[in-house]
XYZ file of C-alpha atoms in Angstrom:
684
model
C -17.532 -32.606 -18.148
C -20.438 -31.108 -16.202
C -20.656 -27.342 -15.886
C -19.985 -25.439 -12.698
C -23.690 -24.542 -12.454
C -24.721 -28.204 -12.720
C -22.302 -29.178 -9.971
C -23.663 -26.394 -7.746
C -27.260 -27.529 -8.312
C -26.312 -31.105 -7.522
C -24.481 -29.987 -4.386
C -27.493 -27.959 -3.247
C -29.890 -30.891 -3.713
C -27.649 -33.281 -1.793
C -27.220 -30.827 1.095
C -30.984 -30.137 1.250
C -31.700 -33.848 1.353
C -29.214 -34.385 4.165
C -30.618 -31.421 6.109
C -34.180 -32.694 5.795
C -33.113 -36.020 7.272
C -31.389 -34.236 10.160
C -34.484 -32.092 10.793
C -36.722 -35.148 10.894
C -34.407 -36.938 13.384
C -34.133 -33.747 15.412
C -37.931 -33.346 15.733
C -38.332 -36.931 16.875
C -35.612 -36.623 19.537
C -36.881 -33.235 20.779
C -40.342 -34.730 21.252
C -38.834 -37.687 23.133
C -36.787 -35.396 25.415
C -39.862 -33.259 26.042
C -41.887 -36.199 27.209
C -39.073 -37.320 29.490
C -38.067 -34.028 31.148
C -41.079 -31.784 30.655
C -38.766 -28.929 29.770
C -39.604 -28.230 26.134
C -39.497 -24.438 26.016
C -35.809 -24.208 25.210
C -36.075 -26.989 22.640
C -39.072 -25.415 20.905
C -37.359 -22.020 20.801
C -34.181 -23.478 19.340
C -36.181 -25.524 16.852
C -38.159 -22.475 15.702
C -34.963 -20.519 15.219
C -33.468 -23.395 13.251
C -36.523 -23.618 10.985
C -36.622 -19.834 10.419
C -32.925 -19.800 9.588
C -33.124 -22.757 7.233
C -30.575 -24.635 9.361
C -31.395 -27.969 10.910
C -28.035 -29.504 11.789
C -27.849 -28.095 15.327
C -26.539 -29.526 18.573
C -28.981 -29.822 21.445
C -27.670 -29.964 25.003
C -29.806 -33.016 25.777
C -29.097 -35.025 22.649
C -26.104 -37.200 22.005
C -24.163 -35.751 19.075
C -23.166 -39.238 17.934
C -26.721 -39.810 16.685
C -26.073 -37.219 13.968
C -22.736 -38.648 12.835
C -24.089 -40.389 9.767
C -25.945 -37.272 8.583
C -22.924 -35.049 9.143
C -20.776 -37.467 7.178
C -23.131 -37.101 4.207
C -22.709 -33.330 4.165
C -18.968 -33.570 4.712
C -18.637 -35.997 1.809
C -20.559 -33.646 -0.485
C -18.489 -30.624 0.535
C -15.176 -32.446 0.171
C -16.217 -33.571 -3.306
C -17.192 -30.187 -4.715
C -15.463 -27.623 -2.543
C -11.684 -27.318 -2.742
C -9.866 -27.108 0.600
C -8.508 -23.782 1.776
C -4.758 -23.798 1.338
C -4.170 -20.607 3.289
C -3.849 -22.215 6.706
C -1.298 -19.841 8.172
C -3.776 -17.032 8.777
C -3.043 -15.309 12.065
C -6.204 -13.261 12.612
C -7.101 -12.207 16.110
C -9.888 -9.959 17.296
C -7.631 -8.819 20.101
C -5.714 -6.767 17.534
C -8.868 -4.682 17.043
C -9.488 -4.218 20.736
C -12.230 -6.854 20.981
C -12.117 -8.942 24.116
C -14.508 -11.738 24.987
C -16.177 -11.671 28.406
C -15.064 -14.372 30.818
C -16.941 -17.651 30.463
C -17.437 -20.101 33.259
C -18.464 -23.509 31.929
C -19.227 -24.782 35.436
C -21.765 -22.075 36.249
C -24.775 -23.036 34.129
C -27.156 -20.843 36.187
C -25.471 -17.691 34.896
C -26.095 -18.629 31.262
C -29.086 -16.305 30.936
C -27.255 -13.389 32.546
C -24.244 -13.770 30.240
C -26.321 -14.136 27.068
C -26.522 -10.406 26.322
C -22.814 -9.557 26.628
C -21.878 -12.753 24.784
C -24.233 -11.850 21.929
C -22.888 -8.306 21.741
C -19.334 -9.573 21.618
C -20.260 -12.087 18.941
C -21.874 -9.376 16.795
C -18.792 -7.158 17.114
C -16.482 -10.054 16.302
C -18.517 -11.026 13.269
C -18.404 -7.458 12.010
C -14.623 -7.260 12.283
C -14.219 -10.692 10.724
C -16.505 -10.026 7.761
C -14.937 -6.626 7.079
C -11.354 -7.858 7.389
C -11.775 -10.798 5.005
C -14.332 -9.166 2.642
C -16.962 -11.821 3.310
C -20.083 -11.386 1.182
C -23.437 -10.478 2.717
C -24.921 -13.781 1.538
C -22.217 -15.753 3.342
C -22.583 -13.745 6.570
C -26.374 -14.160 6.473
C -25.973 -17.912 6.039
C -23.547 -18.016 8.975
C -26.034 -16.068 11.109
C -28.632 -18.704 10.318
C -26.358 -21.340 11.820
C -25.360 -19.259 14.844
C -28.955 -18.256 15.669
C -29.588 -21.851 16.699
C -27.240 -21.272 19.646
C -27.717 -17.486 19.970
C -31.379 -16.703 19.220
C -30.832 -12.990 19.837
C -28.545 -12.601 16.826
C -29.942 -10.632 13.871
C -31.163 -12.544 10.860
C -29.624 -10.268 8.227
C -25.936 -9.481 7.704
C -26.752 -5.845 6.994
C -27.834 -5.415 10.600
C -24.586 -6.886 11.920
C -22.355 -4.923 9.540
C -24.403 -1.698 9.896
C -24.624 -1.333 6.141
C -25.652 2.135 5.042
C -29.182 2.122 3.657
C -29.966 5.406 1.949
C -27.253 6.625 -0.421
C -27.329 10.137 -1.834
C -25.566 10.654 -5.156
C -25.369 13.584 -7.537
C -25.747 13.230 -11.286
C -22.689 14.820 -12.842
C -21.241 14.764 -16.365
C -22.908 11.512 -17.355
C -21.923 9.792 -14.103
C -22.611 9.872 -10.376
C -20.782 11.573 -7.540
C -20.991 11.000 -3.796
C -19.499 13.548 -1.401
C -18.308 11.984 1.846
C -17.368 15.397 3.220
C -13.933 16.799 3.846
C -14.669 17.988 7.379
C -16.393 14.725 8.308
C -13.558 12.570 6.992
C -10.890 14.754 8.572
C -12.494 14.786 12.028
C -13.019 11.018 11.862
C -9.368 10.542 10.929
C -8.120 12.842 13.720
C -10.108 10.922 16.318
C -8.272 7.728 15.410
C -4.799 9.245 15.907
C -2.651 10.112 18.906
C -2.213 13.870 18.421
C -0.549 16.712 20.335
C -2.657 18.293 23.053
C -2.549 21.748 21.422
C -3.323 21.383 17.732
C -4.105 24.759 16.168
C -3.570 24.194 12.471
C -2.869 21.417 10.063
C -2.073 21.003 6.405
C -3.778 18.737 3.921
C -2.370 17.025 0.860
C -4.844 16.071 -1.859
C -4.787 13.468 -4.590
C -7.069 13.005 -7.583
C -6.533 10.159 -10.008
C -8.495 7.877 -12.290
C -9.105 4.219 -11.442
C -10.302 1.931 -14.294
C -12.790 -0.644 -13.038
C -13.165 -3.243 -15.773
C -11.247 -4.257 -18.862
C -14.458 -4.492 -20.889
C -15.711 -1.004 -20.011
C -14.448 2.577 -19.909
C -16.165 3.136 -16.573
C -13.810 4.696 -14.025
C -13.653 5.853 -10.430
C -12.188 9.292 -9.763
C -11.631 9.443 -5.985
C -10.690 12.650 -4.200
C -8.299 11.634 -1.403
C -6.553 13.597 1.321
C -3.842 13.066 3.954
C -3.265 15.300 6.985
C 0.299 16.275 7.808
C -0.208 15.077 11.413
C -1.159 11.576 10.242
C 1.917 9.490 11.028
C 0.343 6.461 9.294
C 0.123 8.320 5.948
C -3.326 6.807 5.398
C -5.613 8.693 2.972
C -9.308 9.277 3.589
C -12.035 9.767 0.994
C -13.432 13.223 0.358
C -15.523 12.377 -2.685
C -15.965 9.593 -5.217
C -17.076 9.965 -8.814
C -18.064 7.089 -11.089
C -18.466 7.634 -14.802
C -16.657 8.466 -18.006
C -15.742 12.043 -17.041
C -13.854 13.619 -14.152
C -15.042 14.746 -10.676
C -15.544 18.196 -9.258
C -15.434 19.220 -5.596
C -15.819 22.589 -3.873
C -13.154 22.935 -1.161
C -13.702 26.633 -0.478
C -15.826 26.242 2.669
C -13.470 23.936 4.531
C -10.399 25.942 3.531
C -11.930 29.219 4.663
C -13.542 28.303 7.960
C -11.561 25.323 9.183
C -13.048 22.609 11.406
C -14.035 22.100 15.038
C -12.103 19.340 16.825
C -12.173 18.795 20.610
C -14.047 22.111 20.957
C -11.110 23.944 19.373
C -11.015 25.772 16.062
C -8.369 24.304 13.762
C -7.238 26.139 10.666
C -6.939 23.933 7.609
C -4.464 24.809 4.883
C -3.666 23.106 1.607
C -0.122 21.812 1.433
C -0.058 20.330 -2.066
C -1.923 18.400 -4.749
C -0.210 15.129 -5.674
C -1.390 14.063 -9.128
C -0.081 12.640 -12.355
C 0.145 14.821 -15.467
C -3.425 14.282 -16.821
C -4.999 14.942 -13.416
C -2.879 18.089 -12.904
C -3.994 19.389 -16.283
C -7.642 18.741 -15.408
C -7.531 20.410 -11.985
C -5.547 23.424 -13.227
C -7.742 23.687 -16.343
C -4.755 23.722 -18.691
C -4.078 21.920 -21.944
C -2.757 18.383 -21.743
C 0.976 17.743 -21.785
C 0.741 16.028 -25.166
C -0.451 19.244 -26.797
C 1.335 22.408 -27.878
C 0.634 24.267 -24.612
C 4.036 23.415 -23.178
C 5.265 22.176 -19.823
C 3.260 23.100 -16.708
C 6.487 24.118 -14.908
C 8.147 26.189 -17.636
C 7.047 28.105 -20.734
C 8.715 25.730 -23.199
C 6.426 24.829 -26.101
C 6.554 21.217 -27.225
C 7.919 20.107 -30.589
C 6.023 17.491 -32.571
C 8.216 14.647 -33.888
C 5.660 11.876 -34.241
C 5.140 12.568 -30.533
C 5.415 15.653 -28.364
C 9.004 16.341 -27.262
C 10.555 18.933 -24.937
C 14.295 19.134 -25.703
C 14.932 22.565 -24.098
C 16.376 22.506 -20.560
C 16.755 26.240 -19.834
C 13.258 27.580 -20.516
C 11.777 30.310 -18.321
C 9.953 28.973 -15.262
C 6.272 29.685 -14.680
C 5.206 31.561 -11.539
C 1.990 31.662 -9.526
C 1.483 35.334 -10.395
C 1.882 34.730 -14.143
C -0.586 31.845 -13.975
C -3.130 33.967 -12.106
C -2.812 36.753 -14.702
C -2.927 34.245 -17.593
C 0.211 35.684 -19.173
C 0.391 32.595 -21.402
C -3.196 32.399 -22.643
C -2.521 29.420 -24.898
C -1.554 27.402 -21.830
C -5.079 27.636 -20.341
C -7.976 25.561 -21.572
C -10.576 27.782 -23.255
C -8.553 30.722 -21.857
C -10.219 30.368 -18.448
C -8.699 30.004 -14.996
C -8.966 26.977 -12.758
C -11.698 27.196 -10.065
C -8.893 26.638 -7.519
C -6.837 29.576 -8.761
C -8.130 31.900 -6.057
C -7.607 29.452 -3.194
C -4.275 27.741 -3.847
C -1.026 28.451 -5.647
C -1.488 26.653 -8.916
C 2.227 26.288 -9.714
C 4.094 25.726 -6.460
C 1.322 23.680 -4.798
C 1.288 21.119 -7.600
C 4.617 19.305 -7.142
C 5.879 16.623 -9.476
C 5.204 13.075 -8.299
C 8.347 10.989 -8.687
C 6.396 7.722 -8.653
C 4.766 8.497 -12.017
C 7.571 10.689 -13.344
C 10.723 8.752 -12.434
C 9.624 5.176 -11.708
C 6.775 4.526 -14.122
C 8.088 7.146 -16.542
C 11.841 7.475 -17.019
C 13.041 4.163 -15.522
C 10.606 2.081 -17.515
C 11.349 4.111 -20.656
C 15.059 3.355 -20.322
C 14.404 -0.385 -19.995
C 12.067 -0.266 -22.995
C 14.725 1.502 -25.065
C 17.277 -1.168 -24.144
C 14.903 -4.039 -24.901
C 12.550 -2.777 -27.623
C 14.116 0.443 -28.936
C 13.678 1.315 -32.604
C 17.358 2.248 -32.930
C 19.501 -0.883 -33.104
C 22.503 0.939 -31.647
C 20.695 1.391 -28.339
C 19.067 -2.038 -28.189
C 20.630 -4.799 -26.118
C 20.960 -8.344 -27.372
C 18.737 -11.082 -25.994
C 21.789 -12.642 -24.390
C 22.604 -9.436 -22.504
C 18.998 -9.048 -21.387
C 19.082 -12.635 -20.127
C 22.303 -12.021 -18.189
C 20.816 -8.964 -16.500
C 17.696 -10.949 -15.621
C 19.786 -13.700 -14.044
C 21.617 -11.111 -11.952
C 18.294 -9.692 -10.793
C 16.974 -13.106 -9.749
C 20.231 -13.800 -7.898
C 19.489 -10.809 -5.642
C 16.155 -12.191 -4.429
C 17.579 -13.821 -1.244
C 19.105 -10.457 -0.237
C 15.891 -8.428 -0.511
C 15.056 -6.532 2.677
C 11.678 -5.883 4.281
C 11.706 -2.330 2.919
C 11.242 -3.767 -0.586
C 7.624 -4.655 -1.318
C 8.554 -7.066 -4.104
C 11.525 -9.220 -4.958
C 13.406 -8.567 -8.237
C 11.993 -10.118 -11.389
C 13.481 -10.736 -14.822
C 13.311 -8.031 -17.497
C 10.937 -10.106 -19.620
C 8.245 -9.204 -17.044
C 8.816 -5.454 -17.463
C 5.246 -4.887 -18.716
C 3.985 -6.128 -15.353
C 6.532 -4.429 -13.091
C 4.985 -2.267 -10.387
C 6.185 1.190 -9.422
C 7.995 -0.162 -6.340
C 9.947 -2.621 -8.501
C 10.971 0.177 -10.855
C 12.025 2.273 -7.858
C 14.195 -0.560 -6.574
C 15.817 -0.878 -9.998
C 16.396 2.875 -10.211
C 18.017 3.182 -6.774
C 19.465 -0.194 -5.765
C 19.550 -3.125 -8.171
C 20.107 -1.172 -11.404
C 23.586 0.218 -10.554
C 24.697 -3.330 -9.651
C 23.218 -5.505 -12.409
C 23.876 -3.046 -15.267
C 27.578 -2.634 -14.534
C 29.734 -4.440 -17.110
C 26.539 -5.569 -18.873
C 25.634 -2.509 -20.960
C 27.884 -0.062 -22.853
C 29.785 2.373 -20.643
C 28.066 5.461 -22.074
C 24.629 3.976 -21.311
C 25.697 3.022 -17.799
C 27.146 6.478 -17.072
C 23.943 8.106 -18.318
C 21.870 5.858 -16.057
C 24.112 6.635 -13.082
C 23.514 10.382 -13.536
C 19.824 9.673 -13.060
C 20.235 7.146 -10.223
C 22.651 9.234 -8.133
C 20.504 12.355 -8.530
C 17.481 10.443 -7.243
C 19.534 9.158 -4.297
C 20.289 12.757 -3.397
C 16.726 14.034 -3.808
C 15.370 11.248 -1.583
C 17.859 12.008 1.177
C 16.675 14.025 4.197
C 18.331 17.277 5.254
C 20.433 17.759 2.145
C 22.475 20.963 1.805
C 21.817 23.534 -0.918
C 25.124 22.581 -2.479
C 24.045 18.967 -2.911
C 20.644 20.070 -4.251
C 22.455 22.098 -6.910
C 24.616 19.057 -7.600
C 21.525 16.882 -8.119
C 20.075 19.478 -10.487
C 23.282 19.475 -12.547
C 23.194 15.689 -12.770
C 19.595 15.680 -14.003
C 20.200 18.403 -16.579
C 23.253 16.484 -17.807
C 21.204 13.306 -17.916
C 18.544 14.906 -20.138
C 21.135 16.394 -22.518
C 23.159 13.175 -22.653
C 19.925 11.184 -23.049
C 19.104 13.129 -26.212
C 22.574 12.439 -27.635
C 22.359 8.683 -26.951
C 18.754 7.883 -27.783
C 17.785 10.852 -29.979
C 16.245 14.246 -29.228
C 12.880 12.883 -30.290
C 12.962 10.642 -27.185
C 13.078 13.604 -24.776
C 9.409 13.370 -23.931
C 7.452 15.091 -21.179
C 8.652 12.813 -18.351
C 12.312 13.061 -19.329
C 12.133 16.862 -19.606
C 10.453 17.352 -16.218
C 13.432 15.813 -14.446
C 15.050 19.235 -14.776
C 12.440 20.638 -12.334
C 12.752 18.042 -9.570
C 15.428 19.882 -7.574
C 13.068 22.840 -7.145
C 10.487 20.501 -5.606
C 13.083 19.418 -3.044
C 13.690 23.037 -2.064
C 9.966 23.599 -1.529
C 8.858 20.328 0.087
C 11.968 18.415 1.136
C 12.624 14.764 0.125
C 10.567 13.634 -2.838
C 8.850 10.978 -0.715
C 6.911 13.802 0.963
C 4.899 14.232 -2.252
C 4.884 10.694 -3.624
C 1.693 8.977 -4.760
C 2.545 5.582 -3.264
C 0.088 5.756 -0.299
C -2.688 6.961 -2.596
C -2.107 4.169 -5.096
C -2.247 1.625 -2.269
C -5.584 3.045 -1.143
C -6.952 2.972 -4.701
C -6.209 -0.745 -4.894
C -8.091 -1.263 -1.616
C -11.106 0.579 -3.030
C -11.096 -1.540 -6.174
C -10.958 -4.765 -4.146
C -14.194 -3.745 -2.398
C -16.028 -4.042 -5.716
C -17.876 -7.358 -6.026
C -19.945 -7.045 -9.212
C -20.404 -4.614 -12.125
C -23.881 -3.453 -11.042
C -24.000 -0.044 -9.267
C -20.271 0.191 -8.476
C -20.488 3.555 -6.680
C -23.231 2.353 -4.330
C -21.259 -0.816 -3.610
C -18.186 1.105 -2.496
C -20.218 3.413 -0.259
C -21.875 0.442 1.440
C -18.629 -1.490 1.860
C -16.948 1.541 3.421
C -19.876 2.035 5.811
C -19.420 -1.571 6.997
C -15.797 -1.075 7.983
C -15.497 -0.599 11.754
C -13.424 2.266 13.080
C -10.023 0.832 14.007
C -7.575 3.009 15.878
C -4.064 2.600 14.468
C -1.237 1.999 16.904
C 0.737 5.076 17.979
C 4.160 5.698 16.450
C 6.584 3.053 17.647
C 9.211 4.538 19.930
C 10.264 1.447 21.876
C 11.953 -1.476 20.150
C 10.050 -4.734 19.846
C 12.187 -7.879 19.929
C 10.922 -11.129 18.433
C 11.847 -14.799 17.890
C 13.837 -15.732 20.965
C 16.629 -18.276 20.505
C 19.666 -19.700 22.317
C 22.163 -20.135 19.472
C 24.441 -17.167 20.164
C 26.954 -15.763 19.540
C 27.579 -13.818 22.742
C 30.508 -11.611 23.692
C 32.064 -10.575 26.978
C 30.845 -9.353 29.398
C 27.418 -10.600 28.224
C 27.228 -14.345 28.752
C 23.714 -14.826 30.118
C 21.014 -12.748 28.446
C 17.889 -13.065 26.367
C 18.697 -13.580 22.675
C 16.448 -12.714 19.752
C 16.576 -12.994 15.968
C 14.515 -9.937 15.045
C 13.835 -6.411 16.295
C 11.386 -3.808 15.000
C 12.358 -0.160 15.458
C 10.670 3.094 14.541
C 12.388 3.151 11.130
C 13.598 -0.352 10.294
C 13.091 -4.072 10.699
C 16.411 -5.695 11.610
C 17.241 -9.381 11.940
C 20.135 -11.817 11.888
C 19.090 -13.231 8.490
C 20.156 -12.128 5.024
C 18.449 -9.021 3.704
C 17.817 -7.279 7.021
C 21.169 -7.663 8.801
C 23.347 -5.041 7.065
C 23.507 -1.784 9.029
C 25.643 1.251 9.643
C 27.249 1.444 13.080
C 28.747 4.927 13.445
C 31.025 5.015 10.353
C 31.293 1.257 9.775
C 29.250 -1.149 7.661
C 28.453 -4.282 9.667
C 26.373 -7.465 9.720
C 24.107 -8.241 12.667
C 24.892 -11.616 14.251
C 22.690 -11.512 17.358
C 20.217 -9.318 19.233
C 20.250 -9.408 23.036
C 18.433 -7.675 25.886
C 20.289 -6.763 29.054
C 18.567 -4.942 31.922
C 15.838 -3.664 29.601
C 18.257 -2.305 26.969
C 18.596 -3.815 23.506
C 22.084 -4.548 22.189
C 23.296 -5.745 18.800
C 26.244 -8.088 18.324
C 27.809 -7.421 14.921
C 30.764 -8.072 12.646
C 32.052 -5.081 10.725
C 33.695 -5.092 7.316
C 37.384 -4.249 7.565
C 37.706 -2.863 4.050
C 35.410 -0.454 2.224
C 35.877 1.682 -0.860
C 33.776 3.635 -3.349
C 31.839 1.408 -5.725
C 31.850 3.958 -8.571
C 33.450 7.320 -9.300
C 31.022 8.839 -11.831
C 29.211 11.179 -11.527
C 30.692 11.457 -8.027
C 32.453 9.030 -5.669
C 29.827 6.666 -4.337
C 31.073 7.266 -0.801
C 29.412 10.719 -1.027
C 26.022 9.023 -1.007
C 27.044 6.253 1.432
C 27.509 3.514 -1.178
C 30.547 1.234 -0.725
C 32.174 -1.942 -1.919
C 32.941 -3.860 1.287
C 34.887 -7.026 2.070
C 36.767 -8.941 4.810
C 34.591 -9.353 7.867
C 36.325 -8.817 11.192
C 36.663 -12.151 12.993
C 36.108 -10.500 16.401
C 32.466 -9.512 16.915
C 31.562 -6.199 18.511
C 28.575 -5.052 20.540
C 26.682 -1.763 20.592
C 23.339 -0.384 21.677
C 20.548 -0.552 19.146
C 20.253 3.244 19.201
C 23.762 3.527 17.758
C 22.609 2.034 14.458
C 22.222 5.020 12.147
C 21.104 3.363 8.914
C 20.180 0.206 7.073
C 21.831 -1.089 3.897
C 20.878 -3.234 0.926
C 23.731 -5.730 0.527
C 24.458 -7.291 -2.881
C 27.099 -9.973 -3.538
C 29.880 -8.998 -5.954
C 32.254 -11.928 -6.501
C 34.315 -12.104 -3.281
C 33.008 -8.772 -1.982
C 29.674 -7.050 -1.422
C 28.041 -3.834 -2.607
C 26.349 -1.911 0.223
C 23.750 0.674 -0.818
C 21.914 2.782 1.802
C 18.139 2.404 1.828
C 16.888 5.903 1.051
C 13.168 5.630 0.281
C 10.679 5.835 3.132
C 8.400 2.873 3.805
């Protein structure tokens, strides 16, 4: 079998041979047309452009395209032989979505061709820039495409870097064996504010920061350490880059200037305040200049000192809490690295402004640890049999057709646990776990899991009373204590212990989604996908980001958008003639008549959407409600307290209500002859 390089060389030779034949035929026909019409200026110009661009298979307005058929067939045959067809044919890309609109073109008015050339070229350049940036097209490919297009548009640039406006000079700072580039906090913030629809009088705003490591290659320890930020007025929750470090160490950034003086936006002074730093445990330890959580320095939320039992454990649940004042005074000197304060200690509150991130703590930490203990635990008494694991996996796969749009991924079997993402673990913790684990694992294990799951339901709920916050704290403390009894006190590691501090984060910041790392992790994956080769990774990212055009996100959706019109019904009196749709997008949810997105709460009832209609500009929903509902579980509290029910018996008579009367969306799971309805709590 020939190598890939040999096939490429053969392909190149065949294409060059075919192009040379086309160029020879083209020169002969241009000369013939010149002798006949005497108008050779356009032909010579197009021919020169074709030769400069290395492209000879061009269409001339005075030449019959059929004369090139044989040559084109040669190239097509070569490409079909060595280039696999693109299977992704359902791409729905439109430049209109970016605000690009082509100027009107009149094919009958050939005299205006010269006048329209400039605006057409400008539009083409803008379109190419959006296209190349959206689909991550390489500079070599864009340059080759420009060579083809310059035959028809001689004013186009020759180089892709001109079209994409690639940044030329890049300033980096040598730091700790690596390189750092500072994009600028004020610059990034002002650029982000300009792309948003903001209140007319904006006097102050709060920023949330994130710092985390991003491994680049499996064969190297080289890492990115981006400094990201999100403004509290950003309804898209899209981070922007403040700085980017590439190396084996960690980044450093001085935020004192921006925090002290604020920024100028629309000729108005805006005060900038730090809301919080969302980081995982290693990054928090680095920023706060404290000892790592796997050392003897103790928890960063309480003064408990870890106990070494082949790994660091934290079995105490009632240790004294740390305060900002104690941290500033270094009351616990052993907690600080080299007995020195963090450089941020004078600007921010180093205890209360560093909330716990439930994505790393609860999803990637505790939930995955529980599944590992059930599948691979060292203690046989806590390990499930392969048959039980297989039954749970089959239950998970059976829920795939009922997955809603709020779930980024469909459930997978437990054998893929090493590759589960944080969103999959969150779905298991909140929704699928209480259903598939029931009657499959021992009762004491299930009750312990439900303490954790119900507490997380409560802490992700908006506007929860102090009484329910205290209730969630009691559940988590009980979970940690009961966890030690079931799996051993040596399994109460850092993540399990820190569950006892989550309720305090709710009191300070509200629902845990307010300080979750999900948007930052999504942005980190986008940064990594911009990398195209191992050489100079930092410079690559800076150039790729400079090529991205500024796209203004749509304003927050307030009006409903109906989609997929149909005529299948059902309709109810007095509505007999109206527009019918299968899908509607609201500010919070995506609702449809299909499984997964059709279970909603209408006032106090759980119902299934059967049709969506518009009458006189208002959107109505035709539904069937469940006649019977009851609590699905009783421990640690009746499931009806968190809106979870076991429902059955659909009402045969459909009802109708305005779309605004829908107060929530549910995840519906089949349960023999009934269904389990769980409210969707996490924010998307």
